Structure formats: C-alpha cells, structure tokens
Short mmCIF file of C-alpha atoms and ligand atoms in Angstrom, two decimals:
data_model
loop_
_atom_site.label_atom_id
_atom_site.label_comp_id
_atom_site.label_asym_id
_atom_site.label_seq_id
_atom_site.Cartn_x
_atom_site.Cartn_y
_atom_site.Cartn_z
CA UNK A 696 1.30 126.76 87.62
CA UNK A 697 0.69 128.50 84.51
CA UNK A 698 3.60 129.15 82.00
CA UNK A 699 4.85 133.00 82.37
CA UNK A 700 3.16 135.10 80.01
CA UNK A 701 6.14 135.63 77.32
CA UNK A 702 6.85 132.12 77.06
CA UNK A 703 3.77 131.23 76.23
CA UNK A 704 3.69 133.68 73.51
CA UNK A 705 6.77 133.02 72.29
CA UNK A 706 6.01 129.25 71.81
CA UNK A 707 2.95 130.13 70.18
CA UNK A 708 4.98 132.14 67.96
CA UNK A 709 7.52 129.74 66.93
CA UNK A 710 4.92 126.86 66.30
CA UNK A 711 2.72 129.44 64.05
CA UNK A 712 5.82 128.86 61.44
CA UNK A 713 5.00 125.02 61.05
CA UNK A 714 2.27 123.29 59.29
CA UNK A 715 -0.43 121.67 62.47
CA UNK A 716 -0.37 118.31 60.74
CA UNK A 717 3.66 118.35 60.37
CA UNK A 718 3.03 119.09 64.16
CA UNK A 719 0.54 116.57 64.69
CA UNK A 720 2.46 113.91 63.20
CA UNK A 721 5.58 114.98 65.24
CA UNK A 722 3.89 115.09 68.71
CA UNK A 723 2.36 111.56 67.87
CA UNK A 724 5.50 110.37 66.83
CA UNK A 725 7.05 111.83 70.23
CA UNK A 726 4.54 109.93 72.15
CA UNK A 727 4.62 106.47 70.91
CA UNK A 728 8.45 106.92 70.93
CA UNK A 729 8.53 107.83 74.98
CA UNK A 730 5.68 105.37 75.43
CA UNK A 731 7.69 102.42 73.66
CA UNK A 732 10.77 103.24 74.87
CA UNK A 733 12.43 103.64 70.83
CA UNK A 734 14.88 105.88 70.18
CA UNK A 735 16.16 106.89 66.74
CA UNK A 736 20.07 107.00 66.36
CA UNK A 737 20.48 107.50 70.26
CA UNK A 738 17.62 110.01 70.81
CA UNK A 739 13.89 110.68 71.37
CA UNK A 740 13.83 113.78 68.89
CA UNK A 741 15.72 114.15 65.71
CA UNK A 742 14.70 116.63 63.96
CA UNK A 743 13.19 120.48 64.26
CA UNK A 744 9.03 119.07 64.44
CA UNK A 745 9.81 117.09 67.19
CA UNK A 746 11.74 120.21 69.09
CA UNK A 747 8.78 122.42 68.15
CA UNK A 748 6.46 119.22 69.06
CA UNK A 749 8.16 118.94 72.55
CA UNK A 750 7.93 122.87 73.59
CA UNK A 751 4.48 122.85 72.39
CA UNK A 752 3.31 119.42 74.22
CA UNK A 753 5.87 118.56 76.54
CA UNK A 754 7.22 121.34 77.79
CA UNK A 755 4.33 122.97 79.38
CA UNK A 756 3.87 119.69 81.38
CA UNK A 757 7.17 119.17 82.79
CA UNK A 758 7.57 122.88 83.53
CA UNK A 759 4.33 122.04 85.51
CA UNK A 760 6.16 118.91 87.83
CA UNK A 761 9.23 120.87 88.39
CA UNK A 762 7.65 123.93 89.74
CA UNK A 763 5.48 121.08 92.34
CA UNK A 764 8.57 120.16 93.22
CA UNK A 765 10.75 123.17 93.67
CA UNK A 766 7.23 124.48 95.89
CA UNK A 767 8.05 121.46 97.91
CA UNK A 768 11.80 122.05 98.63
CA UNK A 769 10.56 125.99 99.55
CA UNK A 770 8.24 124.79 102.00
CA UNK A 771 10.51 122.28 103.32
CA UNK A 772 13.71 124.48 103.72
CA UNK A 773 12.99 127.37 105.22
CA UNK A 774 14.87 130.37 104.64
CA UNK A 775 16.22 129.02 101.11
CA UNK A 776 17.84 130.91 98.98
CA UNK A 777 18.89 129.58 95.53
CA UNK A 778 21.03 131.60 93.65
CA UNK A 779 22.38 128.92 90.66
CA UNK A 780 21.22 125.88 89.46
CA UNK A 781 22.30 122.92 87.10
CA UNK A 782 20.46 121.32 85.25
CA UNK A 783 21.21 118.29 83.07
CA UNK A 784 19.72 116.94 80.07
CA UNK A 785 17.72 120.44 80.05
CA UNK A 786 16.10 120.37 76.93
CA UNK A 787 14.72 123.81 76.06
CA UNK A 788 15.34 125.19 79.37
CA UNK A 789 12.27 124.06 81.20
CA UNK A 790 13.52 123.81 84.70
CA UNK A 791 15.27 127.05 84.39
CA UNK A 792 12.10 128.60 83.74
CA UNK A 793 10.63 126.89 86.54
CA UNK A 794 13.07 127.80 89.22
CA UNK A 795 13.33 131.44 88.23
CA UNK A 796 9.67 131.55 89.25
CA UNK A 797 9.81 129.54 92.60
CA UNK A 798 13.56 130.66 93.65
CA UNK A 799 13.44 134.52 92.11
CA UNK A 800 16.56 134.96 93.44
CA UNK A 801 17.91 132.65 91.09
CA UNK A 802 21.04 134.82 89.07
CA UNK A 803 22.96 132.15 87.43
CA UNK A 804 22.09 129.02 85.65
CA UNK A 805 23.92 126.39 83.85
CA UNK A 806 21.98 124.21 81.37
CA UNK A 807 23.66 120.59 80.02
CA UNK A 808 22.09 119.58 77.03
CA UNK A 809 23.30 116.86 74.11
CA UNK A 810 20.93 118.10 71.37
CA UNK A 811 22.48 121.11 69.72
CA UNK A 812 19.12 121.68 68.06
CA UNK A 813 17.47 121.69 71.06
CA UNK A 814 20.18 124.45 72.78
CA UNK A 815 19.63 126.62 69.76
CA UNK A 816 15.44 126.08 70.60
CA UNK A 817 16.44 126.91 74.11
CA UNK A 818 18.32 130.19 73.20
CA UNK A 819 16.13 131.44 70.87
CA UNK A 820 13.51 131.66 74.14
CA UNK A 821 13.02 134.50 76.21
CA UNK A 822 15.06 134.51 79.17
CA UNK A 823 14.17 135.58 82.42
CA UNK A 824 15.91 138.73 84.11
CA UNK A 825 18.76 139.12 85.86
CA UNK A 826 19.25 135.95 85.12
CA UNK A 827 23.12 134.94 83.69
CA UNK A 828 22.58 131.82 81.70
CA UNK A 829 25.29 129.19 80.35
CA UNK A 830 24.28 126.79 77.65
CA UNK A 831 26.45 123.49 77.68
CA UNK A 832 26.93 121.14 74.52
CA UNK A 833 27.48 118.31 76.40
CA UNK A 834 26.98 114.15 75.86
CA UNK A 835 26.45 113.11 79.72
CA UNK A 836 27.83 109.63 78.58
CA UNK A 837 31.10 110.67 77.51
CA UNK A 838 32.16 111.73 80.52
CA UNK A 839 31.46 115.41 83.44
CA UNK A 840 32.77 117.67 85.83
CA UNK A 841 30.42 119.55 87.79
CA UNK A 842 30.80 123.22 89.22
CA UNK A 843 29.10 123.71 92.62
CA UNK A 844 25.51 124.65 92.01
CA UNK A 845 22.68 125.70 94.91
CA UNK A 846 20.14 123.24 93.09
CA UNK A 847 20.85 120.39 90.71
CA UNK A 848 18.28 119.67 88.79
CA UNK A 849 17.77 115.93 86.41
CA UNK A 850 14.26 116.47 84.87
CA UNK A 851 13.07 113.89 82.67
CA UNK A 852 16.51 113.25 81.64
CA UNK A 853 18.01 110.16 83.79
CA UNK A 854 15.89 107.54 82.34
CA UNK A 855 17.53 108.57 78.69
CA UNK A 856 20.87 107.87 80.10
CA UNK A 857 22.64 104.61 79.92
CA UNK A 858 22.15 103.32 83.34
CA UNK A 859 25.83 102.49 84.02
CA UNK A 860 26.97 105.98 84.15
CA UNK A 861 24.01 106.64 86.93
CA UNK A 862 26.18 105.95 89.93
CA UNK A 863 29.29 107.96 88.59
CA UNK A 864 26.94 111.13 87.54
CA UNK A 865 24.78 110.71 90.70
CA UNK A 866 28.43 110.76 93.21
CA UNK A 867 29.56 113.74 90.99
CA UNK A 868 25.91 115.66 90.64
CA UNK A 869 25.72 115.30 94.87
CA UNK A 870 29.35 116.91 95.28
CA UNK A 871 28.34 119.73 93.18
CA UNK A 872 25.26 120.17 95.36
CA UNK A 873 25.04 123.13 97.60
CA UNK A 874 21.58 122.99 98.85
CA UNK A 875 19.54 120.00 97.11
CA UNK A 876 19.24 118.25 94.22
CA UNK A 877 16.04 116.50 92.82
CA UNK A 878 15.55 114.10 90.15
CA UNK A 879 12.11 113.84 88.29
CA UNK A 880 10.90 111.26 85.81
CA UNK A 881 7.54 110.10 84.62
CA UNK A 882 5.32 109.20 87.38
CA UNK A 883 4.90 105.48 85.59
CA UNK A 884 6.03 102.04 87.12
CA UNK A 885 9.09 102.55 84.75
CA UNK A 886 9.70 105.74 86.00
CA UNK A 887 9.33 105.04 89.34
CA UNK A 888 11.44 102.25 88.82
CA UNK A 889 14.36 104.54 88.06
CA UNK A 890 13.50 106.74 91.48
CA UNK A 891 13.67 104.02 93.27
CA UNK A 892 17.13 103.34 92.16
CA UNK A 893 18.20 106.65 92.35
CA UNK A 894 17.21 107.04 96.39
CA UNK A 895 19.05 103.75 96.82
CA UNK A 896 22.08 105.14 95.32
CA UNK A 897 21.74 109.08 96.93
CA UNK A 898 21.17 107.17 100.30
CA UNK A 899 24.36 104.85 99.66
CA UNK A 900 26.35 108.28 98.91
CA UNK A 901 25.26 109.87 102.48
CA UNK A 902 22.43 111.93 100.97
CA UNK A 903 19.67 113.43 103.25
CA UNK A 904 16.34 112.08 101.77
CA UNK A 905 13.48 114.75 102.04
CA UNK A 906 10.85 114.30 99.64
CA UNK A 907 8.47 112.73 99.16
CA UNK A 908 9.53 110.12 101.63
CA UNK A 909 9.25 110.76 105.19
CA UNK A 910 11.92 108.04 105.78
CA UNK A 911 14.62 106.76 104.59
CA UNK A 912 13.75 102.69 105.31
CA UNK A 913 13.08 100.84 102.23
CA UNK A 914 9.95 102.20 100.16
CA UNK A 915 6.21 100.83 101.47
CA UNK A 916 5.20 101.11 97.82
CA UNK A 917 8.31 99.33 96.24
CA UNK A 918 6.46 95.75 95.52
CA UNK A 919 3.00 96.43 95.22
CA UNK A 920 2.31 100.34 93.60
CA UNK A 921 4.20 103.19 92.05
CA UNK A 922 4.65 106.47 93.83
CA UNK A 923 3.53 109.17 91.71
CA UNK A 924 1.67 112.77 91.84
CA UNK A 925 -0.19 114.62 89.50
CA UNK A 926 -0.64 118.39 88.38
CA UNK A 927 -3.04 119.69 86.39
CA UNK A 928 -2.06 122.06 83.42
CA UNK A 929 -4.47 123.91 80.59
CA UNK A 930 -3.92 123.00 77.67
CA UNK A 931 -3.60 126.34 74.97
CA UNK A 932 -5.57 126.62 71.93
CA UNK A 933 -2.45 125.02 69.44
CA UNK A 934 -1.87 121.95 72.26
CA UNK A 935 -5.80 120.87 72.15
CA UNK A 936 -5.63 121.29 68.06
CA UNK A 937 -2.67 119.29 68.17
CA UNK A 938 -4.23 116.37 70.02
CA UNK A 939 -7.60 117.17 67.87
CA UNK A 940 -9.69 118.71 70.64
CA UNK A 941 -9.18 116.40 73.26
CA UNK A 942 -9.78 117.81 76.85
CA UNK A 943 -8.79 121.31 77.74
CA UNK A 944 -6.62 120.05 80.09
CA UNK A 945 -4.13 116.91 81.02
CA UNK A 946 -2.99 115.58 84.23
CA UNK A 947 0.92 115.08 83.93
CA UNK A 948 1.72 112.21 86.85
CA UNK A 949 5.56 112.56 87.76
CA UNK A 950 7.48 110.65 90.44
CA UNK A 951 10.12 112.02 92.17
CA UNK A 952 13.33 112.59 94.79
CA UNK A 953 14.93 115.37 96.25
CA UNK A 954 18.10 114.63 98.80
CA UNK A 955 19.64 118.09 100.46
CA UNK A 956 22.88 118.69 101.43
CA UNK A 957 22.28 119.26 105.14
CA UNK A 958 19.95 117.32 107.45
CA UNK A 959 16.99 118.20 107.86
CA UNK A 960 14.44 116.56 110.38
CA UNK A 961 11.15 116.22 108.18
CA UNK A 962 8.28 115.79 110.24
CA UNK A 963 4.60 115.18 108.54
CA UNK A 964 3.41 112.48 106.28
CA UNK A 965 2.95 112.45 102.25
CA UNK A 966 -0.15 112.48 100.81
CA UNK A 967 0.06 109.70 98.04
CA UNK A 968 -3.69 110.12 96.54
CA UNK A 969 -5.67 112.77 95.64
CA UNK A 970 -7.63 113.61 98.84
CA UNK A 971 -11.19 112.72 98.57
CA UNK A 972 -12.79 115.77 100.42
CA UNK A 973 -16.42 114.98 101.26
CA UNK A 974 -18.69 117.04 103.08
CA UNK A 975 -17.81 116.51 106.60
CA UNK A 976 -14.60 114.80 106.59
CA UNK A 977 -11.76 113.80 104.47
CA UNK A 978 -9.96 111.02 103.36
CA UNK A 979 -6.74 110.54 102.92
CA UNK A 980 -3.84 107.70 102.44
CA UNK A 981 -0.37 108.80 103.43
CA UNK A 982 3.02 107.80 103.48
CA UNK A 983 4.15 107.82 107.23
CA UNK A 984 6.84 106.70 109.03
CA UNK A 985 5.37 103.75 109.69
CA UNK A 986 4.32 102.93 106.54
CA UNK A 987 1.05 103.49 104.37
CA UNK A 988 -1.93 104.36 106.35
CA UNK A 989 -5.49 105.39 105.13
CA UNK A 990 -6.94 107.69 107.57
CA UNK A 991 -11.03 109.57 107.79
CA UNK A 992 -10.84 113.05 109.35
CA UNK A 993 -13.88 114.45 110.59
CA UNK A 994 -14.85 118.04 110.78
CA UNK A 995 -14.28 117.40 115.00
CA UNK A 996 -10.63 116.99 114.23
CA UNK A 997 -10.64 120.87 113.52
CA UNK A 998 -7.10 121.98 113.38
CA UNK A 999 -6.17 118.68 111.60
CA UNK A 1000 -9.56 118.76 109.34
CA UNK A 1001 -8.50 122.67 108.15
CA UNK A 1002 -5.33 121.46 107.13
CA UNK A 1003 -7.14 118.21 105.39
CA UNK A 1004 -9.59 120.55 102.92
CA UNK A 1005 -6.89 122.51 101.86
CA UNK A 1006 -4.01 120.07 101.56
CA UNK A 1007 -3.59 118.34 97.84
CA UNK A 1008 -1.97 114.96 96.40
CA UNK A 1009 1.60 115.16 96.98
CA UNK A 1010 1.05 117.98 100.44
CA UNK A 1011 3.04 117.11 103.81
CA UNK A 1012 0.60 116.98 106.59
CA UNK A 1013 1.83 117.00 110.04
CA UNK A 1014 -0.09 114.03 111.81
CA UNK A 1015 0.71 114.45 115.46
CA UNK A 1016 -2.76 114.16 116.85
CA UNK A 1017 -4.24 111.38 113.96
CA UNK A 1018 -5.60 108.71 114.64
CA UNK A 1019 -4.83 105.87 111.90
CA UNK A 1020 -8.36 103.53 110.99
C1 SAM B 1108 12.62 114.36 78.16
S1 SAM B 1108 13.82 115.55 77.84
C2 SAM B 1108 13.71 116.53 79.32
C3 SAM B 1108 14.05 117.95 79.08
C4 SAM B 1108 13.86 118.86 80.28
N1 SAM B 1108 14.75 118.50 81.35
C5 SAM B 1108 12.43 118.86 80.74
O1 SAM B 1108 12.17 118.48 81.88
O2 SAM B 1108 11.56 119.27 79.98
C6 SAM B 1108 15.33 114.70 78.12
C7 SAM B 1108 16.53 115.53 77.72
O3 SAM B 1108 17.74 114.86 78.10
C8 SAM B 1108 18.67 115.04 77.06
N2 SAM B 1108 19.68 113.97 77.08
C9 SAM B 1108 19.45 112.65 76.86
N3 SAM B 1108 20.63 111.98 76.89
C10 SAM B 1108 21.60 112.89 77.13
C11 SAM B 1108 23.01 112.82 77.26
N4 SAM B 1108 23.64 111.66 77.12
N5 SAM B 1108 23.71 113.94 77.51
C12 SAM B 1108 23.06 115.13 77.64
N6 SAM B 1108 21.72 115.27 77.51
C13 SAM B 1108 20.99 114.18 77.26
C14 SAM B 1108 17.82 114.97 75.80
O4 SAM B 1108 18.47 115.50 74.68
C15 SAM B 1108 16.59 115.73 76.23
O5 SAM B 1108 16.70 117.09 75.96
#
C-alpha cells in the first residue's frame, strides 16, 4: 500500500532541506543501531538526520506492515467500525496514517511519543481530514493511564521498552481496548521473540487471540522458526539514492499479534510462506489448528484452487475441504 499522495510529497519536501550524504550517513547509522541493538543515551535517534532518516527510510516501511495488518482485522471483524485509536511509541505518526486509510471512519487519534523532536516531525506532517489528533509527550517507562480507544496500536515500539514494564502496559493497553489491539515488531527471531511473549501475556490477561494464529495452544513455530510476513513497498527516488541505487524496492518482514475485545470464532488457516503458485496447482504451508501443514492444490480442487492463486503470504484460507500431504 502506497503512501497517500501528500505525504509523500511532504517527506520529499522536508528531506530536500538536508544534505544526501548527512542523510546517508544518518540512515546507515539508524540501521546498524536497530540491527545491533545500541542505543545512544536511551534512544535509537538523537538528533534531527536521524528523524528525517527515519521518515524517509523507515517510515514508508512500517506504514506498509501496519496497513497488512489493520486489512487483516477488517476482514476478520466484520462490520468494524473504528472511530479512535492509540497508539504508543508513535514516532512520526505512522500508524495514524495507516488507519485513517484502512478505518476512514477514524475521527480521533491519540499519539504517545517520548521524542519531542520526533512529535514536532510528526506535527509538522499533513494530517488527514476530519481527523482530531492529540500529540502526547510521554516516557512509557515512567509510568500511564490509558483512555478507552477502538484500536490500540504498539508499532515497532515494544521491543524499545524495558521489558519489565511489558506486563503492566500490556494489562493497562487491553483495558483501554474497545475493539482490538495489535502489536507489531520486526519480523526477525528477536522480534518474534518479543510476540511471542506478548501473546503469552494477552492470553494470561483473558485476551481473544485472532491473528495470525488460528489457535491459541502454544505456537508450532516457537522452537524451530520465526513467524513473520512480508510486504513489498517502492522505494522513491531520495530512498534508492539514499541506499546508493540499490533495488527499487524492499521487502519489510514484520511479525505480529492482534487480540480483540470480544470473541470471535476464527475459522481458516494462516498462510506462513509466500505461496508458490505454479501452473496447475499451488503450494502452500499453513498454520492450522493442528499445527503446520504443507499442502499441493490442484486446479481440480476449484473452489479451494481460486482462492489458492489469489491468496498471498500472511492470507486466511478457509480449509474445510483440504486435504493435508
Ligand atoms: C521504531 S519507532 C516506531 C515508530 C512508529 N510506531 C512506527 O511504526 O513507525 C519506536 C518509537 O517508540 C518510541 N519510544 C521508545 N521508547 C519509548 C518510551 N519509553 N516512551 C514513549 N515512546 C517510546 C521511540 O521514540 C520511537 O519513536
């Protein structure tokens, strides 16, 4: 899902007023700090390059997982309406931007963010209409109370926390659900790490798991593989001159958890690889209920094989009538 059309331009603006090789230097610096796991007096970014080098590389990415996700919940819940959401350790805003265009009903949203140089990044954005916006100052370690929100949003942003204040802002996040709340971090074997623990502590707390996993048992995947999807984003002119004409595009892998308020009775299995889609059948390897199962479905299958071609890494597909090799 492309970025809308004035954020795009306005980032493009903004990073136009900075040198590319301050930029360059920024989002390499960025990268090896995520990658190695070093922060610099508490944080990831310090100073206004890496802001600028985060919208520019970053942003577009994780804009990217959230909307995957929120498409997800839509299909899932039918009849949702989102009207607010929260989101915590928001950065610039990016998944405001991506629930006002998969929930454009969204009116109100309420952004917690540590990094006053970041809020000021954030506010200096478009926003989009109708939509009434509160920026929080906030240090998520030093303490929160919640208002009630429709969808609670922690993008990115749990695995910078201290993990002893995970259980107290997990119990507190879920009260101030309405409707669901979904946690996203990088779709590594660290990342997935941290989902892990976060389902085991939503579950503990009474949450209704319902996505990705089509159960709530312990995780097939736990000892042996990470759970992760992919999307695929262009990359615009200034992000392939700031990784010096790399590929026009990246893959950003994300793993992630969404619990809802009410139950819900999920029925299908996850796709957990990229389908490969040959020329008479498709193959696919799912998360069921029963655990991981790698299934061929042949163009007899018809109803099933329809759904196959145009289902992706990361779809639900409802497997009634397979028949597991
Ligand atoms: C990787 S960024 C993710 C930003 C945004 N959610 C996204 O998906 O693009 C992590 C964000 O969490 C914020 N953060 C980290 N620790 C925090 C804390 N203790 N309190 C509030 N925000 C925090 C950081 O400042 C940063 O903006």
């Amino acid at each position: 899902m492309p970025l809308p059309e004035c954020l795009k331009f306005a980032i493009e603006e903004k990073i136009s007023k900075i040198k590319l090789r301050e930029l360059v230097a920024a989002s390499q610096n960025l990268s090896h700090s995520y990658r190695h796991d070093k922060k610099k007096n508490g944080s990831f970014m310090s100073s206004s390059q890496d802001h600028l080098a985060y919208l520019s590389t970053r942003f577009p990415a994780t804009f990217a997982a959230n909307c995957h996700v929120f498409k997800g919940i839509r299909e899932l819940m039918t009849g949702l309406n989102i009207e607010s959401l929260l989101d915590v350790g928001a950065g610039p805003g990016t998944g405001m931007w991506a629930a006002s265009e998969i929930f454009p009903r969204l009116k109100r949203a309420t952004l917690i963010e540590k990094d006053t140089g970041l809020i000021e990044l954030g506010k200096s954005l478009p926003t989009p209409s109708n939509l009434y916006l509160q920026w929080q100052e906030k240090d998520l370690e030093k303490g929160f109370i919640f208002e009630p929100h429709d969808l609670v949003l922690l993008s990115y942003s749990l695995g910078e926390l201290s993990e002893k204040v995970w259980e107290t802002l997990l119990e507190k996040l879920l009260k101030a659900t309405q409707k669901a709340i979904v946690v996203i971090e990088p779709g590594t074997p660290l990342g997935f790490s941290r989902i892990l623990k976060v389902r085991k502590i939503l579950i503990s707390l009474n949450g209704h798991l319902i996505a990705p996993c089509p159960h709530r048992d312990v995780c097939p995947l736990a000892s042996s593989d990470w759970c992760h999807f992919s999307e695929r984003l262009e990359r615009s002119s200034s992000h392939r001159k700031i990784k010096k004409g790399e590929l026009g595009y990246e893959d950003e892998k994300f793993s992630y958890v969404v619990f809802s308020k009410q139950k819900l009775e999920i029925t299908g299995s996850r796709l957990i690889r990229r389908p490969q889609k040959l020329s008479k059948q498709v193959r696919v390897t799912l998360c069921t209920k029963s655990g991981i199962e790698n299934k061929v479905i042949s163009k007899g299958e018809k109803e099933i094989y329809h759904k196959a071609r145009k289902a992706d890494w990361g779809s639900l597909l409802n497997l009634n009538s397979f028949q597991v090799e």
